[in-house]
CSV table of C-alpha atoms and ligand atoms in Angstrom, one decimal:
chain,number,residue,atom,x,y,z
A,1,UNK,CA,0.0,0.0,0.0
A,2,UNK,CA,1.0,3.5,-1.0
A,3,UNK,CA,2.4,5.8,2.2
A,4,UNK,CA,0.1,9.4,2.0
A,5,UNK,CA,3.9,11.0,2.2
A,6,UNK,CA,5.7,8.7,-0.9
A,7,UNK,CA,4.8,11.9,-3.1
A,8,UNK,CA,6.6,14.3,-0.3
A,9,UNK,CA,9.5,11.7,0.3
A,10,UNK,CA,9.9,11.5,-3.6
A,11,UNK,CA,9.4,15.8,-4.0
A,12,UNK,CA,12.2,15.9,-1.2
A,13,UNK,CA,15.0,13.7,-2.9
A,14,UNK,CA,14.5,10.8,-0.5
A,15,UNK,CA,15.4,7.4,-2.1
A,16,UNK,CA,12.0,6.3,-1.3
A,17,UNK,CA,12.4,2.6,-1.3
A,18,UNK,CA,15.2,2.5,0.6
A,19,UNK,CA,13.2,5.0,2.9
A,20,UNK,CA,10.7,1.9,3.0
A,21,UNK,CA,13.0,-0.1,4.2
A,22,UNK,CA,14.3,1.9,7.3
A,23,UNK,CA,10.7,2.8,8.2
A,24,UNK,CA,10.1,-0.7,8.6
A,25,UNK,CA,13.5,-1.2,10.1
A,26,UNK,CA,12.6,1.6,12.8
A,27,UNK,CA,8.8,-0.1,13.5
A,28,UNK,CA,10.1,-3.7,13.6
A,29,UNK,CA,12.5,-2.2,16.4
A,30,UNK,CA,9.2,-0.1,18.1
A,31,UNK,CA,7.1,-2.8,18.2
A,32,UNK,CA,9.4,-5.6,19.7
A,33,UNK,CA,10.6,-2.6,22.5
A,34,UNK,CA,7.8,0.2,23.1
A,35,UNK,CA,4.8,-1.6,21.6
A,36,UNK,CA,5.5,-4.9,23.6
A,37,UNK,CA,5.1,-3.4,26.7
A,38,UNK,CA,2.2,-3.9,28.9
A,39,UNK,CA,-0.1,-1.3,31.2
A,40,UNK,CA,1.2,2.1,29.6
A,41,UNK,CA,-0.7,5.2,29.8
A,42,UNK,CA,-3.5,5.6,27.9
A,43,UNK,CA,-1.8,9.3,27.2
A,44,UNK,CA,1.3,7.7,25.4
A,45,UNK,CA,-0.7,7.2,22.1
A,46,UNK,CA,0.2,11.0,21.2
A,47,UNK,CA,3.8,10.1,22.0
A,48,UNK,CA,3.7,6.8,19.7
A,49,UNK,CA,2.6,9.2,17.0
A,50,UNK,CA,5.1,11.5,17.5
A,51,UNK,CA,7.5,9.1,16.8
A,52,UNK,CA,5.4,7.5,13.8
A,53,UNK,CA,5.0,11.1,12.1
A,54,UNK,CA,8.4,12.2,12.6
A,55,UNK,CA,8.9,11.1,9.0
A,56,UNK,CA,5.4,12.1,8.0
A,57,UNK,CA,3.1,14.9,9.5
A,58,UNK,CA,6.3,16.7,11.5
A,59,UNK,CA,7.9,17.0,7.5
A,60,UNK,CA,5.3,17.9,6.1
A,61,UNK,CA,4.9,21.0,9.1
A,62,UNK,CA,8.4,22.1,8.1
A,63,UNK,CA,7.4,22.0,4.5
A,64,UNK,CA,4.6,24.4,5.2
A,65,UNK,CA,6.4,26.4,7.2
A,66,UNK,CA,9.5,26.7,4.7
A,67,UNK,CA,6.4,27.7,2.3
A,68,UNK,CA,5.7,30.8,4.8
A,69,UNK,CA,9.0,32.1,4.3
A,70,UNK,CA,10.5,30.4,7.6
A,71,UNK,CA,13.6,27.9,7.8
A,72,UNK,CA,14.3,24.7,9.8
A,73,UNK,CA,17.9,24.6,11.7
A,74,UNK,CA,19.6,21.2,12.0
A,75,UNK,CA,21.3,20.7,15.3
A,76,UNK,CA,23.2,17.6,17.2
A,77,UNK,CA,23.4,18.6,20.8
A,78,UNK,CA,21.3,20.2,23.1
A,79,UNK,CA,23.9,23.3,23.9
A,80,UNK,CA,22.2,25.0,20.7
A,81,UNK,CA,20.1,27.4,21.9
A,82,UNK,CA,16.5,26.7,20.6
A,83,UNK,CA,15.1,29.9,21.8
A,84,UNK,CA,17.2,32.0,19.5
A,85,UNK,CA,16.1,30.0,15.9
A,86,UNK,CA,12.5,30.1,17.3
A,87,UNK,CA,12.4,33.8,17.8
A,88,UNK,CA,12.4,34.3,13.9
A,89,UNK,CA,10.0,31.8,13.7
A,90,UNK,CA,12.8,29.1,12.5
A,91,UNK,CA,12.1,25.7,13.4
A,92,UNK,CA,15.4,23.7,15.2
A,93,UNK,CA,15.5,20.3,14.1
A,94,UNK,CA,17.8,17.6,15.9
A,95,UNK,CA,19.8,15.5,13.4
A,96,UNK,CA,21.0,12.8,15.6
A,97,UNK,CA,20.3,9.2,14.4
A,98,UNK,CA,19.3,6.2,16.7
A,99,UNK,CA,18.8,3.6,14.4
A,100,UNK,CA,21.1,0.8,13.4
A,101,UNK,CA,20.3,0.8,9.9
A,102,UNK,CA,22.2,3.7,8.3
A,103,UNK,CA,25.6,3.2,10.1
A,104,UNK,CA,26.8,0.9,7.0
A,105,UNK,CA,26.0,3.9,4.9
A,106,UNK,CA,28.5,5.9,6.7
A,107,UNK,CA,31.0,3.0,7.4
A,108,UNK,CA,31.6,3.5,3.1
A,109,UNK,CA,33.2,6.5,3.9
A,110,UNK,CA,33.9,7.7,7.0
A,111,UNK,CA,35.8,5.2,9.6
A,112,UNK,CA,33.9,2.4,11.3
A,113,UNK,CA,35.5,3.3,14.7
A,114,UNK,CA,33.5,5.8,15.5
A,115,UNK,CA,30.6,6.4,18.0
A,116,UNK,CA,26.9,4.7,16.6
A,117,UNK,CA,25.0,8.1,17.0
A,118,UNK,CA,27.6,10.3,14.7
A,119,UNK,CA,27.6,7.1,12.2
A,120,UNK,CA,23.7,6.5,12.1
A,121,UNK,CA,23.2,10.6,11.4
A,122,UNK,CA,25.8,10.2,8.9
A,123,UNK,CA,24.3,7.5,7.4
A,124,UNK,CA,20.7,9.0,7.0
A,125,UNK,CA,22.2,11.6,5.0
A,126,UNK,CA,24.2,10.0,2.6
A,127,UNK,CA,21.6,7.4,2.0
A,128,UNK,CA,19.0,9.8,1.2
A,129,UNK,CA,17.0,8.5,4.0
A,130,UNK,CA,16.7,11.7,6.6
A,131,UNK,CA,13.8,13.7,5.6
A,132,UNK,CA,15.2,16.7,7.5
A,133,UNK,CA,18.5,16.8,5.5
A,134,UNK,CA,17.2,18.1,1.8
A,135,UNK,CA,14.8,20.4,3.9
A,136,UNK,CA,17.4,22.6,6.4
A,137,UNK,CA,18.8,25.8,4.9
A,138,UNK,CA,21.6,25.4,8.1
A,139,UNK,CA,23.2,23.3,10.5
A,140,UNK,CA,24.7,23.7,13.7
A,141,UNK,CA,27.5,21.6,14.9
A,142,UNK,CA,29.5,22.4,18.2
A,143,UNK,CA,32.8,21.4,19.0
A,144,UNK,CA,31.7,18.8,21.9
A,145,UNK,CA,33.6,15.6,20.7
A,146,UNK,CA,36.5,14.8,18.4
A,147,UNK,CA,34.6,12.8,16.0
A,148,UNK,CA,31.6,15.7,15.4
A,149,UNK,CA,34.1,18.3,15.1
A,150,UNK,CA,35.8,16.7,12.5
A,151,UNK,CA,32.6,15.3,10.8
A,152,UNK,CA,31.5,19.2,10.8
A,153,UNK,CA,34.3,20.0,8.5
A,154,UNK,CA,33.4,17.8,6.2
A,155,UNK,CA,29.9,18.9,5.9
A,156,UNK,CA,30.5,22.1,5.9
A,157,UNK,CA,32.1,21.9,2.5
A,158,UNK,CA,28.3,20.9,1.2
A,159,UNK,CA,25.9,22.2,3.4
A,160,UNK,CA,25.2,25.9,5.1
A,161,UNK,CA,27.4,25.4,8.1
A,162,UNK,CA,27.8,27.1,11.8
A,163,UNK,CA,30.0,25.7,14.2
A,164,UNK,CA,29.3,26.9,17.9
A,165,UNK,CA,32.5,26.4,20.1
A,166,UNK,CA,31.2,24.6,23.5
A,167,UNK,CA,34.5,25.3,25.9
A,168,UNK,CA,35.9,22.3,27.5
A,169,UNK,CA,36.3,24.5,31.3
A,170,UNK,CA,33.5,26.1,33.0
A,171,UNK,CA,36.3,29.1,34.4
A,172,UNK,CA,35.2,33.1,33.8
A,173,UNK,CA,37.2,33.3,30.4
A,174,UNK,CA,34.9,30.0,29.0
A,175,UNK,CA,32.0,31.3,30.1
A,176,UNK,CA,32.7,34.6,27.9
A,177,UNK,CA,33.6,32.4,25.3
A,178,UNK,CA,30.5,31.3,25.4
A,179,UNK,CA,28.7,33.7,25.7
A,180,UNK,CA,30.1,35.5,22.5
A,181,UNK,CA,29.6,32.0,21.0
A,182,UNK,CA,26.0,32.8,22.2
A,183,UNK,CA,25.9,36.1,20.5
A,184,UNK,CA,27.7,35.3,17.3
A,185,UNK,CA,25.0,32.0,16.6
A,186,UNK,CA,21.9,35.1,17.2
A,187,UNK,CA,24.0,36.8,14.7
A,188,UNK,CA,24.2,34.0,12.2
A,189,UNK,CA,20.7,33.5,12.5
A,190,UNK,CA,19.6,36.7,11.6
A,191,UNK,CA,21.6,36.9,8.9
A,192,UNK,CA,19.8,34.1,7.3
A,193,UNK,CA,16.4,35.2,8.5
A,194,UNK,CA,17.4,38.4,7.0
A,195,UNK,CA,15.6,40.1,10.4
A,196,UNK,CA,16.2,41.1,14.0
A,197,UNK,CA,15.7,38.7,17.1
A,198,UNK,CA,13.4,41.0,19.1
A,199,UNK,CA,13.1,41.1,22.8
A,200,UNK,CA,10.0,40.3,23.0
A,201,UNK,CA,9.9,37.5,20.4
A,202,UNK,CA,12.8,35.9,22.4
A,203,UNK,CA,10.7,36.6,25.3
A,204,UNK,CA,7.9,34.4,24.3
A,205,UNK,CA,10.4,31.8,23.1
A,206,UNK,CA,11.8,31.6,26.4
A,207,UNK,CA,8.9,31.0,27.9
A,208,UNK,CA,7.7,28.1,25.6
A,209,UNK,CA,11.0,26.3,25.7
A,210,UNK,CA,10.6,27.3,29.7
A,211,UNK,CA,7.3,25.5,29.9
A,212,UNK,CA,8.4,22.8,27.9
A,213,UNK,CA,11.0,22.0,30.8
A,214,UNK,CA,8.8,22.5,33.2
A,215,UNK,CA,6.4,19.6,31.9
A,216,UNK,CA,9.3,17.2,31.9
A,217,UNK,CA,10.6,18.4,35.2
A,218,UNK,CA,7.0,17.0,36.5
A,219,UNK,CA,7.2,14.1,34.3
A,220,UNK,CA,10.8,13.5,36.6
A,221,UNK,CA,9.0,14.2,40.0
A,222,UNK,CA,6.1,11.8,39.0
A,223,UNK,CA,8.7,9.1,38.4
A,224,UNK,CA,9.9,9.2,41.9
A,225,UNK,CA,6.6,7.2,43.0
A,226,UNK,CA,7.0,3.4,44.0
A,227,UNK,CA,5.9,2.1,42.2
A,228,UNK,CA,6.5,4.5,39.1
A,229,UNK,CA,3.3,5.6,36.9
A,230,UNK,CA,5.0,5.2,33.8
A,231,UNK,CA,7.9,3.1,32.4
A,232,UNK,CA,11.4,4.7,31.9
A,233,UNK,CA,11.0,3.2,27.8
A,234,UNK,CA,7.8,5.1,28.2
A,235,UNK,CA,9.4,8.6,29.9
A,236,UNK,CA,12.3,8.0,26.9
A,237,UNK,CA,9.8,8.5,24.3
A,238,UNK,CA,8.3,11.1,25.3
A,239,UNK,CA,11.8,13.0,25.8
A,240,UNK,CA,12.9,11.8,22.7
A,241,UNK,CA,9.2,13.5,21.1
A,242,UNK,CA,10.3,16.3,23.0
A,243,UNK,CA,13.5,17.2,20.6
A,244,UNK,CA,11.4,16.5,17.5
A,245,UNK,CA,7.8,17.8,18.4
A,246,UNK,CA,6.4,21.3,18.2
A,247,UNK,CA,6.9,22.3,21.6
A,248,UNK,CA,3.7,24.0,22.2
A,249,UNK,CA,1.2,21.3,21.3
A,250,UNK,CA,4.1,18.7,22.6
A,251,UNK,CA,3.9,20.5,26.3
A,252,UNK,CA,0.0,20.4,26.0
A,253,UNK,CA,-0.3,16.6,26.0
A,254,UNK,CA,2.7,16.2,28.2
A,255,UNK,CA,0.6,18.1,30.6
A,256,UNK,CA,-2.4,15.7,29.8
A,257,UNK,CA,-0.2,12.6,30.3
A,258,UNK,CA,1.0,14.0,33.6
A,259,UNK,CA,-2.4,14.3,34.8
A,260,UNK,CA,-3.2,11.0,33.9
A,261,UNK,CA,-0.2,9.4,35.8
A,262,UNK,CA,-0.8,11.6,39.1
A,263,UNK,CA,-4.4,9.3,38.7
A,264,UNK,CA,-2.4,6.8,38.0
A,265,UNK,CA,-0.6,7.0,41.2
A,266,UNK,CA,-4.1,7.7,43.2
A,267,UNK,CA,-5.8,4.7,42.0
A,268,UNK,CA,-2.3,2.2,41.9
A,269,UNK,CA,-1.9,1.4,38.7
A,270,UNK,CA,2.1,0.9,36.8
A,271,UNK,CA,3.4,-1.6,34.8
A,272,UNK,CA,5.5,-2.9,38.1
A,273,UNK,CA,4.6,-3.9,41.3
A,274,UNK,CA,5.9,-1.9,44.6
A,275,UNK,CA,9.0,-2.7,45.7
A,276,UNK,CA,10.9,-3.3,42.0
A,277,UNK,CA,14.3,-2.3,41.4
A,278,UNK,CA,15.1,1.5,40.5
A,279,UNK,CA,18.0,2.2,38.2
A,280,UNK,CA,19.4,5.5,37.0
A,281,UNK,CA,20.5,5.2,33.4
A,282,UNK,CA,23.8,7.8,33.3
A,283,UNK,CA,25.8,8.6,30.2
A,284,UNK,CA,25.3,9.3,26.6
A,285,UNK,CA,22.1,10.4,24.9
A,286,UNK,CA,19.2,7.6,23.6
A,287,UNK,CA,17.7,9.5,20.9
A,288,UNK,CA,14.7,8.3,18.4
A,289,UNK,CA,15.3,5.0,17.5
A,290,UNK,CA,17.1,3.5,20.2
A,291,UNK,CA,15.3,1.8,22.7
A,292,UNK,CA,18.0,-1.3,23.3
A,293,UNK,CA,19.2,-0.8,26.4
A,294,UNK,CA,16.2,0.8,28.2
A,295,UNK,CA,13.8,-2.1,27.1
A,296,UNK,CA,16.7,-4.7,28.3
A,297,UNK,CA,16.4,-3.4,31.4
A,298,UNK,CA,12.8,-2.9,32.1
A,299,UNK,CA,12.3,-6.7,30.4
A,300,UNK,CA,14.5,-8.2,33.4
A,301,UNK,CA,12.0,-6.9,35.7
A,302,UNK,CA,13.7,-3.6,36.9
A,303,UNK,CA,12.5,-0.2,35.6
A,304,UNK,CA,14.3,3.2,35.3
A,305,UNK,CA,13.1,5.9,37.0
A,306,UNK,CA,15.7,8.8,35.7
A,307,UNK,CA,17.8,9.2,33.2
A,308,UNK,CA,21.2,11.7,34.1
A,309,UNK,CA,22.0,12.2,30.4
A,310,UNK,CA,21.2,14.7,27.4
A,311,UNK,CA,17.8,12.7,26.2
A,312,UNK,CA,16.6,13.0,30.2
A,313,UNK,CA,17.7,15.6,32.8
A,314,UNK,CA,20.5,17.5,31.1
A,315,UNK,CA,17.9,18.3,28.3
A,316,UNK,CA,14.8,20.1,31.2
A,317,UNK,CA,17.0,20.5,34.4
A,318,UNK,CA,18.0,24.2,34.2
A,319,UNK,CA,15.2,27.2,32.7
A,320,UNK,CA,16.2,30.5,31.6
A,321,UNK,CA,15.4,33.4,33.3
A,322,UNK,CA,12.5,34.6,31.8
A,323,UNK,CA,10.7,38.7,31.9
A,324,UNK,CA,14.1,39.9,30.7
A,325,UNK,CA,13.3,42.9,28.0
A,326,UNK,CA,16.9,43.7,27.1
A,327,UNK,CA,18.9,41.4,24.5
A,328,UNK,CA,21.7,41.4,26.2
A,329,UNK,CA,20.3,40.4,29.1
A,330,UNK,CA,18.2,37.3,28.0
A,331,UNK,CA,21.7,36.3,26.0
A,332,UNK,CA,22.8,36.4,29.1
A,333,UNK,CA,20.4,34.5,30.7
A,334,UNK,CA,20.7,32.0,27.5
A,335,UNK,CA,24.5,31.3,28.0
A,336,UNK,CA,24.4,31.2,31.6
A,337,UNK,CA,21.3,28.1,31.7
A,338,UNK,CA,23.4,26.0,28.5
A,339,UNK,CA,26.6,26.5,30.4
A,340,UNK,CA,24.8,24.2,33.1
A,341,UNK,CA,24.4,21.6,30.9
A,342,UNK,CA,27.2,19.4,32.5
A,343,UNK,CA,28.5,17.2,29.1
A,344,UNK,CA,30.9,15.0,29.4
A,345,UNK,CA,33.3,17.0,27.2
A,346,UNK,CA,34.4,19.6,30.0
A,347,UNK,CA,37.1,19.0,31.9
A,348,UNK,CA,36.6,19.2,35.4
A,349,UNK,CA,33.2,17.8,35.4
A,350,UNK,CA,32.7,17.7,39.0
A,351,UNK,CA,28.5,19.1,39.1
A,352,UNK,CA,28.3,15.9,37.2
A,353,UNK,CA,29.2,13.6,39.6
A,354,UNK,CA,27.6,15.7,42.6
A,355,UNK,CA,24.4,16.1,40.6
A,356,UNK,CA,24.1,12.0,39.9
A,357,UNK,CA,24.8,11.2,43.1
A,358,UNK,CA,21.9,13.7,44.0
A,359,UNK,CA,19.6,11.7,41.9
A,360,UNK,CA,20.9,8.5,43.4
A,361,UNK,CA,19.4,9.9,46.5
A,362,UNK,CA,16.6,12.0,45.6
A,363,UNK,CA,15.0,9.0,43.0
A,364,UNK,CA,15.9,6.4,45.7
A,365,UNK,CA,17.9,4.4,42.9
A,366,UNK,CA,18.9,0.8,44.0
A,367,UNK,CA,21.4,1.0,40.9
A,368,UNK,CA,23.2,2.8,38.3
A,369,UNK,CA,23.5,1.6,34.5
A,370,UNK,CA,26.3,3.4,32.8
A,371,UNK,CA,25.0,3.9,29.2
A,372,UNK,CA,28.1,4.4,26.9
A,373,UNK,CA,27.9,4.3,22.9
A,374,UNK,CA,31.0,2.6,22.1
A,375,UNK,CA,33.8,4.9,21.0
A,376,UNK,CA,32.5,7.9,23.7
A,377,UNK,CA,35.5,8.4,25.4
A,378,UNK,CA,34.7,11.2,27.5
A,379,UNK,CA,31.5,9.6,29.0
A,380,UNK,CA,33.5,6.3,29.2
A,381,UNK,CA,36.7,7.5,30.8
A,382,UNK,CA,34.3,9.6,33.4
A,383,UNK,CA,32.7,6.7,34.8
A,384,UNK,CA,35.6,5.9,36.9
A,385,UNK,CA,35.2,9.3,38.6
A,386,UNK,CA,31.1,8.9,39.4
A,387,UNK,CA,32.2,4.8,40.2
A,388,UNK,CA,34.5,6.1,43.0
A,389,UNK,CA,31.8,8.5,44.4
A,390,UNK,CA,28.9,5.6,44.1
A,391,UNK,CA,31.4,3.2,46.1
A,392,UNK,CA,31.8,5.6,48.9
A,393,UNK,CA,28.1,5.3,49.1
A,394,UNK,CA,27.3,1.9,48.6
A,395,UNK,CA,25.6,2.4,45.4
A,396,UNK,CA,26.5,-0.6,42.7
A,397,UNK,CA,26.9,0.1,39.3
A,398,UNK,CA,26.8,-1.5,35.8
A,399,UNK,CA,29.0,0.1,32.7
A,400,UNK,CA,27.5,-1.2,29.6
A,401,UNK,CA,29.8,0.2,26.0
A,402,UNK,CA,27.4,-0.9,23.2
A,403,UNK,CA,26.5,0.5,20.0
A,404,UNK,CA,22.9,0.7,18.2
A,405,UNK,CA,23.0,-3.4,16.5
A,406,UNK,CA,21.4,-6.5,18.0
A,407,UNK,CA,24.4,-8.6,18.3
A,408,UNK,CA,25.2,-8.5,22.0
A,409,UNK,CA,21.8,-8.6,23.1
A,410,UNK,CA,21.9,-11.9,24.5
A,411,UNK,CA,25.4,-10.8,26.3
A,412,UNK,CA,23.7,-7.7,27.6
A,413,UNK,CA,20.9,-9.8,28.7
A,414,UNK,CA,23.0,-11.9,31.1
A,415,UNK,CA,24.9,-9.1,32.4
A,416,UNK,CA,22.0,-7.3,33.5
A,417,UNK,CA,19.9,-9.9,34.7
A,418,UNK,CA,23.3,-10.9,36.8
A,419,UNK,CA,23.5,-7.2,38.2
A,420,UNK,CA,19.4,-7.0,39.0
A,421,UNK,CA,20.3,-9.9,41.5
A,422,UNK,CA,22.9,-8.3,43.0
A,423,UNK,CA,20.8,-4.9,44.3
A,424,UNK,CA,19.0,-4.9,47.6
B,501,LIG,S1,26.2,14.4,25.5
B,501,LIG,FE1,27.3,16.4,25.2
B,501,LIG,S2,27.6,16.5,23.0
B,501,LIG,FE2,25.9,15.0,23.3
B,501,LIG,S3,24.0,16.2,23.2
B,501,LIG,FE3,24.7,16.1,25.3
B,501,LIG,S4,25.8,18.0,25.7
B,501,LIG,FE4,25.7,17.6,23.5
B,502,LIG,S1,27.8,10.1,22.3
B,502,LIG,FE1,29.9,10.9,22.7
B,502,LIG,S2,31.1,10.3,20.9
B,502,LIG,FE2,28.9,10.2,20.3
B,502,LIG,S3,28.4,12.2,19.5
B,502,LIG,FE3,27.8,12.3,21.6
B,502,LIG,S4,29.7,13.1,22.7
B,502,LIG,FE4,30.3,12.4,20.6
């Protein structure tokens, strides 16, 4: 049966067969992770769809709003400021790839040893498979890992190109780095709006990314029930709608979903009984497309109740001061709440470790899974520092390296099902 968007795919460039083929790739993966799990919330339909249109109905919005004279912004990490594209009524797009099947399509060119998330990006591109790549007039790269900043200058010999410089210290002189890296990206954007960034319309944008966070900051407190309204594969696909979605109809059902689960929570119903096992999942992002790990998990009869990484708190934590009237001020207020985000990239990283030990406490966490994509040294190399911290405290831990294929599934199976035993 024809797909209502073949005609759009086709319009766009995609190589719509092949398209096929990683649609199905992505729903065989859905349905044997999300869609096998049992007692969600009725509310997680819009979520599911989210996901299911990020192909279809979410292109087609860009499309229309390209039509209206408006642009859509590529990004890969969440220190681009979203506020700023928004306030010319720009739409930012994240870029980053979770799914297995496009990382051959890189491998042709670029080398295999690198990490899964810059190969599967890579991979929807030059396989004419990302629906977002034909339709950005600019991306955004940053200078957060070796293997993106070297990626970026090889893109930005065929795309529109900005490269935001993320400092690797948090001292005075980064953060005014920063915030002229802050000031030179409002810049940038302008010029290709070809208008000003008001105060006011980076006011309102403030406020919607604000409220945004704020949803998802709930969406963290509701998870601290025993036992938990919702599953953490659940609360991971609603974060990962939360980088793709319009944010103002996104926070409006994330608002209805939390309302649900607080009934939820009032009447005792979850998908686990009181009493189960409560891991933290800490390291690298798990964007659209890759539910591996999280699934594992929650199939071994533990669930997840936060996330400490870029597709969980580092994305809502912090908000931007909001009311400011002044430019300056609000980029002020811009680069001082994305200079929280504490990425493995800076050197020292200490609020990391203090902040997931936090979390240990505050989400009463029997365990801690350290997600790494294979070839992420920074997040790999830094689990010895949060290790030594957790052993002070009695808090176990699990480092799991693994990239976005099926192959050690079985392996990861054992190894989690032998560290579930070992928590009190
Ligand atoms: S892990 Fe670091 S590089 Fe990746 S999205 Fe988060 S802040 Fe950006
Ligand atoms: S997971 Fe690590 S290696 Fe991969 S893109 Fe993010 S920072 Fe870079």
């Amino acid at each position: 049966m024809e797909n209502k968007y073949e005609k759009m795919w086709q319009d766009i460039g995609l190589d719509v067969p092949l398209h096929k083929e990683l649609l199905e790739s992505i729903n065989k993966s859905f349905n044997a992770t999300v869609g096998a799990q049992q007692n969600r919330p009725l509310g997680m339909k819009y979520f599911d769809q989210v996901l299911h249109e990020s192909h279809g109905g979410r292109v087609a919005e860009l499309i229309e709003n390209k039509a209206r004279g408006n642009k859509t912004v590529g990004t890969f990490c969440i220190y681009v400021p979203d506020e700023i594209v928004m306030a010319v009524d720009f739409i930012p797009m994240p870029l980053c790839g979770g799914t297995n099947f496009s990382v051959p399509y890189a491998e042709k060119t670029f080398p295999r040893d690198i990490c899964p998330l810059v190969k599967s990006t890579l991979g929807l591109a030059f396989s004419k498979t990302c629906p977002y790549a034909p339709i950005k007039s600019m991306a955004v790269g940053e200078t957060t890992c070796d293997a993106k900043k070297k990626t970026w200058e090889i893109l930005a010999k065929k795309v529109n190109f900005h490269v935001m410089e993320v400092p690797q210290k948090k001292n005075d002189l980064d953060k005014k780095i920063w915030r002229e890296e802050v000031e030179e990206f409002k810049n940038k954007i302008e010029a290709l709006a070809e208008r000003k960034v008001t105060p006011e319309k980076l006011r309102q944008n403030i406020k919607i990314m604000n409220d945004k966070r704020r949803a998802l900051q709930k969406l963290g407190e509701l998870r601290k029930h025993d036992p938990p309204p919702i599953s953490g594969l659940d609360a991971l696909v609603v974060m990962q709608g939360a980088l793709n979605d319009e944010p103002v109809r996104f926070t409006q059902n994330l608002n209805k979903l939390n309302q649900e689960l607080e009934e939820r929570i009032t009447q005792g119903i979850s998908p686990f009984a009181k009493g189960v096992k409560r891991i933290m999942i800490s390291g690298t992002p798990s964007v659209m497309g890759n539910w591996k790990v999280h699934s594992l998990i929650e199939k071994s009869g533990a669930t997840i109740v936060v996330d400490e990484s870029c597709t969980g708190t580092r994305y809502y934590e912090n908000l931007v001061t909001e009311n400011d009237n002044n430019i300056d001020k609000q980029l002020d207020a811009l680069a001082e709440r994305y200079m929280k985000i504490n990425c493995s990239c800076f050197t020292p990283n200490d609020d990391r470790i203090t902040d997931a030990v936090n979390k240990v406490e505050q989400f009463k966490v029997n365990g801690v899974v350290h997600y790494i994509l294979q070839y992420c040294h920074t997040y790999n190399v830094e689990t010895l520092k949060l290790d030594a911290e957790f052993k002070k405290k009695n808090i176990p831990s699990l480092k799991i390296v693994t990239d976005y294929s099926e192959e050690d599934i079985g392996q990861l199976r054992t190894r989690i099902d032998a560290f579930l035993e070992r928590l009190e």
